[in-house]
The first five atom37 places (N, CA, C, CB, O) and aatype in JSON, in Angstrom:
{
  "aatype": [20, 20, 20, 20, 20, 20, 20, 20, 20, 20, 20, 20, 20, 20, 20, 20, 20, 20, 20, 20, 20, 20, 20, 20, 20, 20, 20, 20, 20, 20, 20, 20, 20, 20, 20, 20, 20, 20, 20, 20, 20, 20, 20, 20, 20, 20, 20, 20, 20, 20, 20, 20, 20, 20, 20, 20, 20, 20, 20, 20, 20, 20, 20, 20, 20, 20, 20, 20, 20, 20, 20, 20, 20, 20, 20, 20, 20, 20, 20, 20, 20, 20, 20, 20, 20, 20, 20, 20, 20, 20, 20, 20, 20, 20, 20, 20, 20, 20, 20, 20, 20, 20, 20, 20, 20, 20, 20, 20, 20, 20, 20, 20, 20, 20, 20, 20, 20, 20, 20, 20, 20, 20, 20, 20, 20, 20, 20, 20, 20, 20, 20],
  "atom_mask": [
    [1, 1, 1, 1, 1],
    [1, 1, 1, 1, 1],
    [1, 1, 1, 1, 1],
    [1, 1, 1, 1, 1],
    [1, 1, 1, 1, 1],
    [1, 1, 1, 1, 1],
    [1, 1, 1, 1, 1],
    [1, 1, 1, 1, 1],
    [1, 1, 1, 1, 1],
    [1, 1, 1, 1, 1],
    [1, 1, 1, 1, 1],
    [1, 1, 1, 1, 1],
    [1, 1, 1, 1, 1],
    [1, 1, 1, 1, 1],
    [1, 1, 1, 1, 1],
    [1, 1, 1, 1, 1],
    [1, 1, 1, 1, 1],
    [1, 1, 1, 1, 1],
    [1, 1, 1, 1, 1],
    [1, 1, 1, 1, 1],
    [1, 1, 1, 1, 1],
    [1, 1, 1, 1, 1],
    [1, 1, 1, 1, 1],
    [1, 1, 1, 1, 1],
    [1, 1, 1, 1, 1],
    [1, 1, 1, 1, 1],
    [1, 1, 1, 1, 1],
    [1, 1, 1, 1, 1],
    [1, 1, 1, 1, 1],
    [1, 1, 1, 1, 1],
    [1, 1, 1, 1, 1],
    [1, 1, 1, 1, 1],
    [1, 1, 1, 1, 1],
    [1, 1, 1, 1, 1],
    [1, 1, 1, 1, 1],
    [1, 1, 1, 1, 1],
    [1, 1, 1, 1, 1],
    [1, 1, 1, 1, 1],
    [1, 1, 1, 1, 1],
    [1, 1, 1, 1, 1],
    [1, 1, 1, 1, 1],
    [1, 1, 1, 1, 1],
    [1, 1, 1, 1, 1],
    [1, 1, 1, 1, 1],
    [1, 1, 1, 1, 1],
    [1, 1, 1, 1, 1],
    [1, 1, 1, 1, 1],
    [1, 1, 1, 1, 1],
    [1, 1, 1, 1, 1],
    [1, 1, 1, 1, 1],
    [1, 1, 1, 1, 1],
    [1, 1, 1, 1, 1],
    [1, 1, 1, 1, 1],
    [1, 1, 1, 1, 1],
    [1, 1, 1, 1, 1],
    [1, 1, 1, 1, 1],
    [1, 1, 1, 1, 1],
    [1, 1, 1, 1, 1],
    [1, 1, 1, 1, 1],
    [1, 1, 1, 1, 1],
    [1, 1, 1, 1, 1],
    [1, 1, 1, 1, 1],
    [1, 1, 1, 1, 1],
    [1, 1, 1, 1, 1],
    [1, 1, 1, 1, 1],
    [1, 1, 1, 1, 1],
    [1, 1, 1, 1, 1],
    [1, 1, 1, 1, 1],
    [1, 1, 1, 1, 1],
    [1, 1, 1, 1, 1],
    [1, 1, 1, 1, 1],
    [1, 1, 1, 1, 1],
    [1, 1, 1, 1, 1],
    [1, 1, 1, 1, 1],
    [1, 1, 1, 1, 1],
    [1, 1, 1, 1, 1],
    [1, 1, 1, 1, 1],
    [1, 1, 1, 1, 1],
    [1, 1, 1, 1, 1],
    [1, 1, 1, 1, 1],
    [1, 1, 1, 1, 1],
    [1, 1, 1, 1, 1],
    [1, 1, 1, 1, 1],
    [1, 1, 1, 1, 1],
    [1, 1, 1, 1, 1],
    [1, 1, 1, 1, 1],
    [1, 1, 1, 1, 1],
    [1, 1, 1, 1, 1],
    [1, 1, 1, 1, 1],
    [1, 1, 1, 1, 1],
    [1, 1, 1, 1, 1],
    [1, 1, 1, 1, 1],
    [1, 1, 1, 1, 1],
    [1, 1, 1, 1, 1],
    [1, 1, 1, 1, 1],
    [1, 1, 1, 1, 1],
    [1, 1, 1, 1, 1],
    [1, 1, 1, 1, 1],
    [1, 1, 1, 1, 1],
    [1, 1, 1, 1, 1],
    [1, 1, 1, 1, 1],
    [1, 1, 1, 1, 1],
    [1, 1, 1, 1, 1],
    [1, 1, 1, 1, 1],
    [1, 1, 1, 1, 1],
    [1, 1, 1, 1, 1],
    [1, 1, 1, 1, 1],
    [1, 1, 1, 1, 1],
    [1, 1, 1, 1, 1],
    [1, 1, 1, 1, 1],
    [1, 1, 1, 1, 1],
    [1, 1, 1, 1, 1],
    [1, 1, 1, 1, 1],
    [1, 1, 1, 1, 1],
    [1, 1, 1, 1, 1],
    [1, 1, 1, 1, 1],
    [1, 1, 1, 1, 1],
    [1, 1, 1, 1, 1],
    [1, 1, 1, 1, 1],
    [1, 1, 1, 1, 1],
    [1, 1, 1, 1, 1],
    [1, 1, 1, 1, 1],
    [1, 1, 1, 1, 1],
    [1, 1, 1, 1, 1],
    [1, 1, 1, 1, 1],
    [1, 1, 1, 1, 1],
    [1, 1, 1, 1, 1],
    [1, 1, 1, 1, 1],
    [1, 1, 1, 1, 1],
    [1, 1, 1, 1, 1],
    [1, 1, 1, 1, 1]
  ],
  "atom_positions": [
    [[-7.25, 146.82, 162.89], [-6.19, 147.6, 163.48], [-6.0, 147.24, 164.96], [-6.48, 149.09, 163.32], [-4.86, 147.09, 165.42]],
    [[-7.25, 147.08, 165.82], [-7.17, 146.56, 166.52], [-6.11, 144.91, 166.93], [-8.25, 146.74, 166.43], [-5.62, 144.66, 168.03]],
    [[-6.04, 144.33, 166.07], [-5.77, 142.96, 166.6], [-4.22, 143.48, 166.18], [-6.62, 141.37, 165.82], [-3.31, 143.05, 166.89]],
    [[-3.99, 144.1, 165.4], [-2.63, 144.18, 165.46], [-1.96, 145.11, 166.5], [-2.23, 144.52, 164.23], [-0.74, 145.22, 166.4]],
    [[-2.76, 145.97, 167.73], [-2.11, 146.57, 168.37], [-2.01, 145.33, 169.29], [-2.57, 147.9, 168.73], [-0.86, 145.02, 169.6]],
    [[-3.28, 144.35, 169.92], [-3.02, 143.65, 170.92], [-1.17, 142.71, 170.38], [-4.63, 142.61, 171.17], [-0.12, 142.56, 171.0]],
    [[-1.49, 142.44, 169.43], [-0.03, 141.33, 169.04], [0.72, 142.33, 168.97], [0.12, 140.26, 167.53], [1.66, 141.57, 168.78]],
    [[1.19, 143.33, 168.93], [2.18, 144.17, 169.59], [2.33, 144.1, 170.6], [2.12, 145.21, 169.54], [3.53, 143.85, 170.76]],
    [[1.76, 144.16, 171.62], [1.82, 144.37, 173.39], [1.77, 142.65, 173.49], [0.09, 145.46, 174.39], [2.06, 142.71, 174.69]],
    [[1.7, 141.76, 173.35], [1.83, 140.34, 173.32], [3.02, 140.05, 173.2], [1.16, 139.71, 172.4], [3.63, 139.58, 174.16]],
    [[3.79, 140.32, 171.68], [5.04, 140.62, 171.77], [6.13, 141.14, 172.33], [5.08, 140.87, 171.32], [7.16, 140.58, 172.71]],
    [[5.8, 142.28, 172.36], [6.69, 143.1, 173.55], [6.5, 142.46, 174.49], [6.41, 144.53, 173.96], [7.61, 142.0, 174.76]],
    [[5.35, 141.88, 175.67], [5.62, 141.23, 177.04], [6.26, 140.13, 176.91], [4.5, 140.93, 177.81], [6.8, 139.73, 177.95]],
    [[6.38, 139.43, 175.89], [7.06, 138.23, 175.6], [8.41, 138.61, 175.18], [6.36, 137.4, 174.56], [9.12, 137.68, 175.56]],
    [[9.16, 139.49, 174.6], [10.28, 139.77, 174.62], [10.91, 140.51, 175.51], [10.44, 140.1, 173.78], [12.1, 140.79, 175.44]],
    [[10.2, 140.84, 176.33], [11.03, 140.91, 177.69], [11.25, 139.88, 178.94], [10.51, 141.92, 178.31], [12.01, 139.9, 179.91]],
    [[10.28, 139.0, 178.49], [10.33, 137.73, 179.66], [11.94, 136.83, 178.72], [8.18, 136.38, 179.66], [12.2, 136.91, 177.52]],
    [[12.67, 136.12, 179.7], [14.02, 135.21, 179.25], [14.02, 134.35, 180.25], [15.56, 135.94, 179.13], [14.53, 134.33, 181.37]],
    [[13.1, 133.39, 179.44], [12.74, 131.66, 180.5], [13.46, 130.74, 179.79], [10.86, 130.88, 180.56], [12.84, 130.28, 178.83]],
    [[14.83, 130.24, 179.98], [15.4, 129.08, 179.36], [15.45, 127.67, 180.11], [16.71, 129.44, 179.04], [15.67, 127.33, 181.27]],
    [[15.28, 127.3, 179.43], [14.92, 125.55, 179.61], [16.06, 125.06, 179.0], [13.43, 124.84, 178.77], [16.41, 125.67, 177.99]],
    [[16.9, 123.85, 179.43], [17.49, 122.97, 179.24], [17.23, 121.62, 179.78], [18.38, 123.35, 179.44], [17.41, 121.33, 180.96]],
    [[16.76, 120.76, 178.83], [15.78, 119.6, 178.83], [16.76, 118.75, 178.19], [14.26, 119.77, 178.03], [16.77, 118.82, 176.96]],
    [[17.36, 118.2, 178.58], [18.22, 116.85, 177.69], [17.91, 115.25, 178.38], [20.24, 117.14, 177.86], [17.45, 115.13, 179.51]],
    [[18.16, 114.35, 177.71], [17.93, 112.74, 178.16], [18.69, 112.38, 177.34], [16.52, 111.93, 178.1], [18.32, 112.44, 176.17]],
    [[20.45, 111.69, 177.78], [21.03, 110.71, 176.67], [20.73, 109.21, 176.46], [22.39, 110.71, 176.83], [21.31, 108.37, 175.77]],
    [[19.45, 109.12, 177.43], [19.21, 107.73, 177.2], [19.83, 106.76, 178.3], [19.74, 107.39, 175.84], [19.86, 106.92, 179.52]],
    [[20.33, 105.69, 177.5], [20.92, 104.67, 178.41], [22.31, 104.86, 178.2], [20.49, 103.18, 178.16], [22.54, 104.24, 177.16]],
    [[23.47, 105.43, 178.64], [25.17, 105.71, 178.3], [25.47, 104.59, 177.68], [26.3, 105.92, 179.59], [25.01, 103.49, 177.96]],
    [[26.45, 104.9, 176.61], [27.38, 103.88, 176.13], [28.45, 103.98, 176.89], [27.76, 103.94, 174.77], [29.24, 104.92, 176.79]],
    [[28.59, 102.6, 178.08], [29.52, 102.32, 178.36], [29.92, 101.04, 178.87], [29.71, 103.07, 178.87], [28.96, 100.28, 178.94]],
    [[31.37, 100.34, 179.38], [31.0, 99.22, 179.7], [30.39, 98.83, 180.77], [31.75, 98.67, 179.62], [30.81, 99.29, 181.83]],
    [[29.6, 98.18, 180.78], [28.46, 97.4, 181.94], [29.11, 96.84, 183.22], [27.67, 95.96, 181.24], [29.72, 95.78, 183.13]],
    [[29.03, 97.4, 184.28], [29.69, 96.79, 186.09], [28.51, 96.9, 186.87], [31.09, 97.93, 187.07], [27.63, 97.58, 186.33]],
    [[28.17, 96.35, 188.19], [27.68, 96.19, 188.88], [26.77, 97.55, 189.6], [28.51, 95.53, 189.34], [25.68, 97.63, 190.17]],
    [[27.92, 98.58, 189.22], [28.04, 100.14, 190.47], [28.61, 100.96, 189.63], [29.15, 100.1, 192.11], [29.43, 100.54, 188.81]],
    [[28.23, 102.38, 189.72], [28.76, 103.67, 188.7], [28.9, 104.52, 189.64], [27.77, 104.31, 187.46], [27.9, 104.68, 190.34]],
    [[30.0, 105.27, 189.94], [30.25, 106.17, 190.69], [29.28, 107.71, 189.9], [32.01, 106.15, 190.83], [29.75, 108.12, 188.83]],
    [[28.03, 108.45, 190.47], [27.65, 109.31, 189.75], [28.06, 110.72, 190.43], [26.28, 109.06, 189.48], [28.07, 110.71, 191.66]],
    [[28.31, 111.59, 189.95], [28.96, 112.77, 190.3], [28.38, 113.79, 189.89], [30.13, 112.85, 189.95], [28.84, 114.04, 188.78]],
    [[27.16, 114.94, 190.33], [26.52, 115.83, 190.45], [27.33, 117.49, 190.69], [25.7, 115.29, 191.43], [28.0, 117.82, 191.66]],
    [[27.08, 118.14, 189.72], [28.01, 119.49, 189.74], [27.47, 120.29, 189.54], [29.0, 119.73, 189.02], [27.36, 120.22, 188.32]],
    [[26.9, 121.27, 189.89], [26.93, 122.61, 189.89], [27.4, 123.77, 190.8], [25.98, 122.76, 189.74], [27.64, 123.59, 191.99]],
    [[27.51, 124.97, 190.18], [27.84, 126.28, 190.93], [27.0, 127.49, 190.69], [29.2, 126.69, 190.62], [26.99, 128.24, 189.72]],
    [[26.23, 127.52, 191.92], [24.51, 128.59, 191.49], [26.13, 129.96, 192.34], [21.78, 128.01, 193.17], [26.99, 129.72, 193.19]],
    [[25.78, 131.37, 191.45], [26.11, 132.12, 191.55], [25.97, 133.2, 192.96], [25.82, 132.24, 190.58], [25.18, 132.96, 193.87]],
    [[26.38, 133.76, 192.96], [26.28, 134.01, 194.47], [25.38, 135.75, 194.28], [28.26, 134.01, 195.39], [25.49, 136.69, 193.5]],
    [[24.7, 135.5, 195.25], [23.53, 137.09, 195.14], [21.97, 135.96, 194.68], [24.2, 138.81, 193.1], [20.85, 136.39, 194.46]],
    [[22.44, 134.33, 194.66], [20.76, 133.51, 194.39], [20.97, 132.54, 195.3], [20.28, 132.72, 192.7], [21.91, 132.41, 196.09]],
    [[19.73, 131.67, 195.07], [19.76, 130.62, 195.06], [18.89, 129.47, 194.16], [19.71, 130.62, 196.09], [18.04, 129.82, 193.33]],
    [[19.21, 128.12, 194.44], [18.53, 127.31, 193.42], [17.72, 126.2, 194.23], [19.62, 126.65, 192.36], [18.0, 125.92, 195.4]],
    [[16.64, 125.55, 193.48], [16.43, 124.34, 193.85], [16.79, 123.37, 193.02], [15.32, 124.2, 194.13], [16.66, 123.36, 191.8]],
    [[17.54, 122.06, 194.14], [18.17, 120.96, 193.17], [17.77, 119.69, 193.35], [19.59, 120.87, 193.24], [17.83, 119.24, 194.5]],
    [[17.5, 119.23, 192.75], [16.92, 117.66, 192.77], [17.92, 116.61, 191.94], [15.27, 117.61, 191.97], [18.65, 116.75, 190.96]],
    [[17.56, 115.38, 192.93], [18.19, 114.1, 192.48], [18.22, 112.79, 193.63], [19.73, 114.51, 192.05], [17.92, 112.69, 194.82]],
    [[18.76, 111.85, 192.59], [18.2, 110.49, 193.23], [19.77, 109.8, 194.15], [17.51, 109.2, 191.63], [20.97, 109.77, 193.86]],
    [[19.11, 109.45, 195.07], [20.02, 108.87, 195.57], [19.92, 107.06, 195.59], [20.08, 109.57, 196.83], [18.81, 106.64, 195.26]],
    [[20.94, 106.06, 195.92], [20.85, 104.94, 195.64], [19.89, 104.05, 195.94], [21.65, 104.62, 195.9], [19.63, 102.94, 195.47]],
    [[19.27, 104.86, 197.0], [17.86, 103.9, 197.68], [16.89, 104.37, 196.84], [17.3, 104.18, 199.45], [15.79, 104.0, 197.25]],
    [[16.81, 105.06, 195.79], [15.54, 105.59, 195.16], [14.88, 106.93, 196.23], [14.36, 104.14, 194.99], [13.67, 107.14, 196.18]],
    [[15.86, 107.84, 197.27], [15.42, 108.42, 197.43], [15.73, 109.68, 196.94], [15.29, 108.16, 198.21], [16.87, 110.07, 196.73]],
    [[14.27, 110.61, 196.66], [14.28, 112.01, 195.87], [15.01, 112.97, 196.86], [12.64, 112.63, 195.49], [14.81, 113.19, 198.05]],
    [[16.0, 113.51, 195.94], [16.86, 114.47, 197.16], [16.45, 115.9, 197.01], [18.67, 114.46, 196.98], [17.09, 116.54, 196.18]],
    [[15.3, 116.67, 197.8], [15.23, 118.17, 197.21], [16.5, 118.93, 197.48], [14.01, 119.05, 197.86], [17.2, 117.97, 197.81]],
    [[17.15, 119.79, 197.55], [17.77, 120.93, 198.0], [17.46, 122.52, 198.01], [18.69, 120.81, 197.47], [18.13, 123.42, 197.52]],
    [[16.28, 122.57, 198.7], [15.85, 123.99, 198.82], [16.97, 125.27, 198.7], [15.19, 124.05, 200.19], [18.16, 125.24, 198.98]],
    [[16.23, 126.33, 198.21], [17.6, 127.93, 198.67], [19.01, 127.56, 198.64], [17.55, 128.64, 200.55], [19.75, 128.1, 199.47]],
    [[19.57, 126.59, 197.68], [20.76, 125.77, 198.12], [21.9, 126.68, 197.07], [20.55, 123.78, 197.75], [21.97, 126.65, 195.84]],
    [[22.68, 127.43, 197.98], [23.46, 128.76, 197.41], [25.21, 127.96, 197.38], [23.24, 130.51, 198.83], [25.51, 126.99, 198.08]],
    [[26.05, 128.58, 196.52], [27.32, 128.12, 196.56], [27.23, 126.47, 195.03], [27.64, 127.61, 198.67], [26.56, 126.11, 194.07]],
    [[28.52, 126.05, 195.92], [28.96, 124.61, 194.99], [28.36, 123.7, 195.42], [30.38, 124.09, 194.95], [28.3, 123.48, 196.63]],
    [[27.82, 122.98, 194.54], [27.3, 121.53, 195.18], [28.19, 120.24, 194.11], [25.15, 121.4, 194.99], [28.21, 120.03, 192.9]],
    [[28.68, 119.75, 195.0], [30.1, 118.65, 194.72], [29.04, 117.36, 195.1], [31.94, 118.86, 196.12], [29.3, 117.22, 196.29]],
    [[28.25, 116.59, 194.87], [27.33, 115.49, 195.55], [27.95, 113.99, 194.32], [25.08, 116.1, 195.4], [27.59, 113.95, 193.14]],
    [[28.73, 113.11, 194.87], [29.12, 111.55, 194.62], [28.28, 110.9, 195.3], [30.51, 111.04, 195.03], [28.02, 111.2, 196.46]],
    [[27.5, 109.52, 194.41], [26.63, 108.82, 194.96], [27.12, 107.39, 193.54], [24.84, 109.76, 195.1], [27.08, 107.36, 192.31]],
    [[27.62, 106.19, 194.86], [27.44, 105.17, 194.21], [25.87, 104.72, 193.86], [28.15, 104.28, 194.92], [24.94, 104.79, 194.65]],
    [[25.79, 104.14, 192.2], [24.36, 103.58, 192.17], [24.9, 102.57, 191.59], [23.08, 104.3, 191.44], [26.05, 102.41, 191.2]],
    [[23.41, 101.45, 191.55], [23.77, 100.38, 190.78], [23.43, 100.44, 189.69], [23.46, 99.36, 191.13], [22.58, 101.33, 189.68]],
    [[23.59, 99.91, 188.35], [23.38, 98.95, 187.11], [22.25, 99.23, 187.13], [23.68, 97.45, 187.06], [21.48, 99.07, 188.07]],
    [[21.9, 99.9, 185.55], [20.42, 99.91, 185.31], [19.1, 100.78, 185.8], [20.17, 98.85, 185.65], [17.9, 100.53, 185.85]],
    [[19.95, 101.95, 186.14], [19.08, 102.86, 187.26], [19.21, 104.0, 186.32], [19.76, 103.16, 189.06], [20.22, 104.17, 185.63]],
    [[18.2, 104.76, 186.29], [17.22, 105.79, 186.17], [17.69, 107.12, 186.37], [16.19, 105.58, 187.03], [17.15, 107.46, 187.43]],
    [[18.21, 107.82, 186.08], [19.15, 109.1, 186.77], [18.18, 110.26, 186.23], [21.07, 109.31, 186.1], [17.61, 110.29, 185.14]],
    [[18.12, 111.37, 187.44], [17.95, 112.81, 186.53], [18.45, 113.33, 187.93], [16.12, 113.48, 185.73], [18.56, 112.91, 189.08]],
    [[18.78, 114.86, 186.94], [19.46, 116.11, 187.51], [18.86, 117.12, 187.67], [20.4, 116.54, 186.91], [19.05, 117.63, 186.57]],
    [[18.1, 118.01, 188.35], [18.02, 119.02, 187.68], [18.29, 120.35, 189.02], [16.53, 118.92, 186.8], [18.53, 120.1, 190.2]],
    [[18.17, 121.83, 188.37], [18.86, 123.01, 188.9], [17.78, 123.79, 188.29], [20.49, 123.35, 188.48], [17.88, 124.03, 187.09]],
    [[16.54, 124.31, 189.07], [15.63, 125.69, 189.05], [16.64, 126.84, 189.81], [13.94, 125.46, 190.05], [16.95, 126.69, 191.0]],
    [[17.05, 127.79, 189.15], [17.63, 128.79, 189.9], [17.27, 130.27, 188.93], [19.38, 128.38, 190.14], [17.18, 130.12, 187.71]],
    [[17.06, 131.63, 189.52], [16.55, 132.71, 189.24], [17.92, 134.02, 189.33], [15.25, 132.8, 190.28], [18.18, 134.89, 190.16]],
    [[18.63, 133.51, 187.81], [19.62, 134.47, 187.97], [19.84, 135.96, 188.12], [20.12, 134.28, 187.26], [19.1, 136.71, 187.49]],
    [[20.81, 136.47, 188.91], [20.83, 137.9, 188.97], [21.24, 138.42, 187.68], [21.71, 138.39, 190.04], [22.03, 137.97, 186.85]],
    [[20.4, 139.69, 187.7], [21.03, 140.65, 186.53], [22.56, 141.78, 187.05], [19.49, 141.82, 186.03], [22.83, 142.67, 187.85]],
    [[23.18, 140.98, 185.95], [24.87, 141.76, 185.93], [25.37, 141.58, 185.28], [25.86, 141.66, 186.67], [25.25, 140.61, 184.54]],
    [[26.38, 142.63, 185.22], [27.07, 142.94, 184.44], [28.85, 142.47, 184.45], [26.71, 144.18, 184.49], [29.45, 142.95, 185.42]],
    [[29.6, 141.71, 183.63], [28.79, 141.01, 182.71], [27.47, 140.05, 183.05], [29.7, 140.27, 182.09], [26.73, 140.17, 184.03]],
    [[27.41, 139.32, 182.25], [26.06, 138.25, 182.48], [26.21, 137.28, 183.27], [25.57, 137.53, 181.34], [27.35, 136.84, 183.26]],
    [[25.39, 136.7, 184.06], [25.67, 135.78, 185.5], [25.4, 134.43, 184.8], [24.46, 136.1, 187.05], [24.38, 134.4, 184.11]],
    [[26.26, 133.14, 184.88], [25.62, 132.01, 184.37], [26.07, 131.35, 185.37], [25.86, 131.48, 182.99], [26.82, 131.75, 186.27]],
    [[25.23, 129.49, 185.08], [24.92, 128.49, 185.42], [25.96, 127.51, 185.01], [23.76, 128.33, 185.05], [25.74, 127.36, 183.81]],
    [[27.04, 126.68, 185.36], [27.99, 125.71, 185.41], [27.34, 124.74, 185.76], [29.05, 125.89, 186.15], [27.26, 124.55, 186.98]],
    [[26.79, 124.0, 185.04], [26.51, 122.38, 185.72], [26.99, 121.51, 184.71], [24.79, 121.9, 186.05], [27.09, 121.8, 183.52]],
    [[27.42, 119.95, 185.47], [27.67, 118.79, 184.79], [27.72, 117.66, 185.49], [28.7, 118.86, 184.16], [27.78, 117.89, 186.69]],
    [[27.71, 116.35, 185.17], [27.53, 115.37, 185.63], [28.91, 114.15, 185.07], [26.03, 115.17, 185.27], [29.48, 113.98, 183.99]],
    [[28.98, 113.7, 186.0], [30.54, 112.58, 185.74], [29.96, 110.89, 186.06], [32.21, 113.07, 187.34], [29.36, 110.61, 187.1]],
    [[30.17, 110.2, 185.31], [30.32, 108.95, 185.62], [31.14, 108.53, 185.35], [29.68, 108.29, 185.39], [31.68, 108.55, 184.24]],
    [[31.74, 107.6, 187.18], [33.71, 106.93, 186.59], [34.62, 107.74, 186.43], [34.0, 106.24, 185.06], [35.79, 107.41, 186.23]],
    [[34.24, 108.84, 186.49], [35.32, 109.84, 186.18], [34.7, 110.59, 184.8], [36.94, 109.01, 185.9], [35.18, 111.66, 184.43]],
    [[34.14, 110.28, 184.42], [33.73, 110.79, 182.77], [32.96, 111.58, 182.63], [33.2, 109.96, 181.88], [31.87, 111.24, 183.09]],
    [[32.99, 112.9, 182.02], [31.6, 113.82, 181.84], [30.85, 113.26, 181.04], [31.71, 115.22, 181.32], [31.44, 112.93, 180.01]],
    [[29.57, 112.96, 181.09], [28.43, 113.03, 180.22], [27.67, 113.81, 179.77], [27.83, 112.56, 180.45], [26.73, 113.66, 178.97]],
    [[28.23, 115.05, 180.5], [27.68, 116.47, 180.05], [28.14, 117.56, 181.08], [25.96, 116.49, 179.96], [28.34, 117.32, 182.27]],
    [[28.29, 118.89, 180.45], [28.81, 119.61, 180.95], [29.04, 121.33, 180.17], [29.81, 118.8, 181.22], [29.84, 121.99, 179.52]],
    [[27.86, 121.38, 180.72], [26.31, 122.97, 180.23], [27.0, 123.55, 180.85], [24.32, 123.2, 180.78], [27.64, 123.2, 181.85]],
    [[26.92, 125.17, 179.97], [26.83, 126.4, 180.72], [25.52, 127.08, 180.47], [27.95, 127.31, 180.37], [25.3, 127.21, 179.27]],
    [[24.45, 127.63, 181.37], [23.25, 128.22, 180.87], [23.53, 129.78, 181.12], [21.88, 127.63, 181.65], [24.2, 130.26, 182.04]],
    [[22.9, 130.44, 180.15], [22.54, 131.74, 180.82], [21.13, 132.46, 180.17], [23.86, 132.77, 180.64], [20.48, 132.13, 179.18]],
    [[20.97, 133.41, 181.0], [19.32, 133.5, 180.72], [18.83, 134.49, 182.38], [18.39, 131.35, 180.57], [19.76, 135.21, 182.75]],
    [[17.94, 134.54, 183.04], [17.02, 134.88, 183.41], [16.59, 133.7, 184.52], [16.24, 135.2, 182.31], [17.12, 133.43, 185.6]],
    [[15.54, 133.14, 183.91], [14.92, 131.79, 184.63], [15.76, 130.81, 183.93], [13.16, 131.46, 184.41], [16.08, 130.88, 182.74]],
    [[16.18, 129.56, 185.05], [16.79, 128.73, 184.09], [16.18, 127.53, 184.7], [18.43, 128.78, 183.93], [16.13, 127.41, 185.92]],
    [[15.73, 126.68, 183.93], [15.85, 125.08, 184.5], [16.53, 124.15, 183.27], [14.1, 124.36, 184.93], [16.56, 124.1, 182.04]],
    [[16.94, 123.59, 184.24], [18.1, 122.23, 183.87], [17.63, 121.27, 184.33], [19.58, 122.19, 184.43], [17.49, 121.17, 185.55]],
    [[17.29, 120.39, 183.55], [17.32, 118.7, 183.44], [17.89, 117.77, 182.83], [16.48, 118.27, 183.17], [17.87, 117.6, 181.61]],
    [[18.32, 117.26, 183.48], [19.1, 116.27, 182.51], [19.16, 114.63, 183.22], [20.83, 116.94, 182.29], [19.64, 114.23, 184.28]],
    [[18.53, 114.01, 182.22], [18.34, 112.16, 182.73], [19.06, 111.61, 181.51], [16.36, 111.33, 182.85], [19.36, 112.15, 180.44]],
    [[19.29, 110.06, 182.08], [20.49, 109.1, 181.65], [19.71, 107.78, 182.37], [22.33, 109.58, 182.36], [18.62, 107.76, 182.94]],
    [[20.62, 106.75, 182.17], [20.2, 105.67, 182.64], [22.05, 104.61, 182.26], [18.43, 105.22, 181.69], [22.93, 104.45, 181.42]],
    [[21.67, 104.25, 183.4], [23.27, 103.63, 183.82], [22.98, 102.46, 183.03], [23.76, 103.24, 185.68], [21.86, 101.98, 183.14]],
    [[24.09, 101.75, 181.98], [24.18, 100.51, 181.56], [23.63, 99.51, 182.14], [25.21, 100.25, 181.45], [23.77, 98.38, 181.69]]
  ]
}
């Protein structure tokens, strides 16, 4: 009797926690092969938070963005054959209606994706790799 009260209270603390993960990798894009890809970074963290955002810029450098509140609009030429990830840790407010997460990513003009999250805790990742 015992073990079934603890997995009650196990349960219950676990159905009140709402930790969503969005974990995607499309791999290497199907597209045609050039020298340089215009990459285009999007999100809009809701206002009453903030997020941390990461990503690469053309020199291979890691870009953090601490407490980084509002739109983030970030274009970065890369070259051919490079390594991409995205991602958005942000700790949404509770409201009414429900507060979500807008992110997506453009190459050339083209979405390669383009999430809405909602949830609680959210992290977003998302890697690719340029032709």
């Amino acid at each position: 009797m015992k073990k079934y009260l603890y997995f009650f209270i196990v349960a219950l603390i676990a159905s009140s926690c709402s930790y969503t993960v969005y974990d995607m990798s499309r791999g290497e894009l199907k597209m045609a092969k050039k020298a340089t890809y215009m990459v285009n970074y999007m999100t809009d963290i809701p206002k009453g938070t903030t997020a941390t955002i990461t990503y690469s810029d053309k020199d291979n450098t890691k870009h953090i963005e601490k407490l980084y509140s509002g739109k983030l609009d970030y274009t970065v030429e890369l070259p051919s054959g490079k390594n991409c990830e995205f991602t958005v840790d942000v700790k949404l407010p509770q409201t009414t209606p429900a507060s979500s997460l807008h992110t997506y990513v453009k190459v050339d003009g083209e979405a390669i994706t383009d999430q809405t999250q909602t949830g609680k805790d959210i992290q977003f990742r998302f890697k690719f790799k340029l032709p």
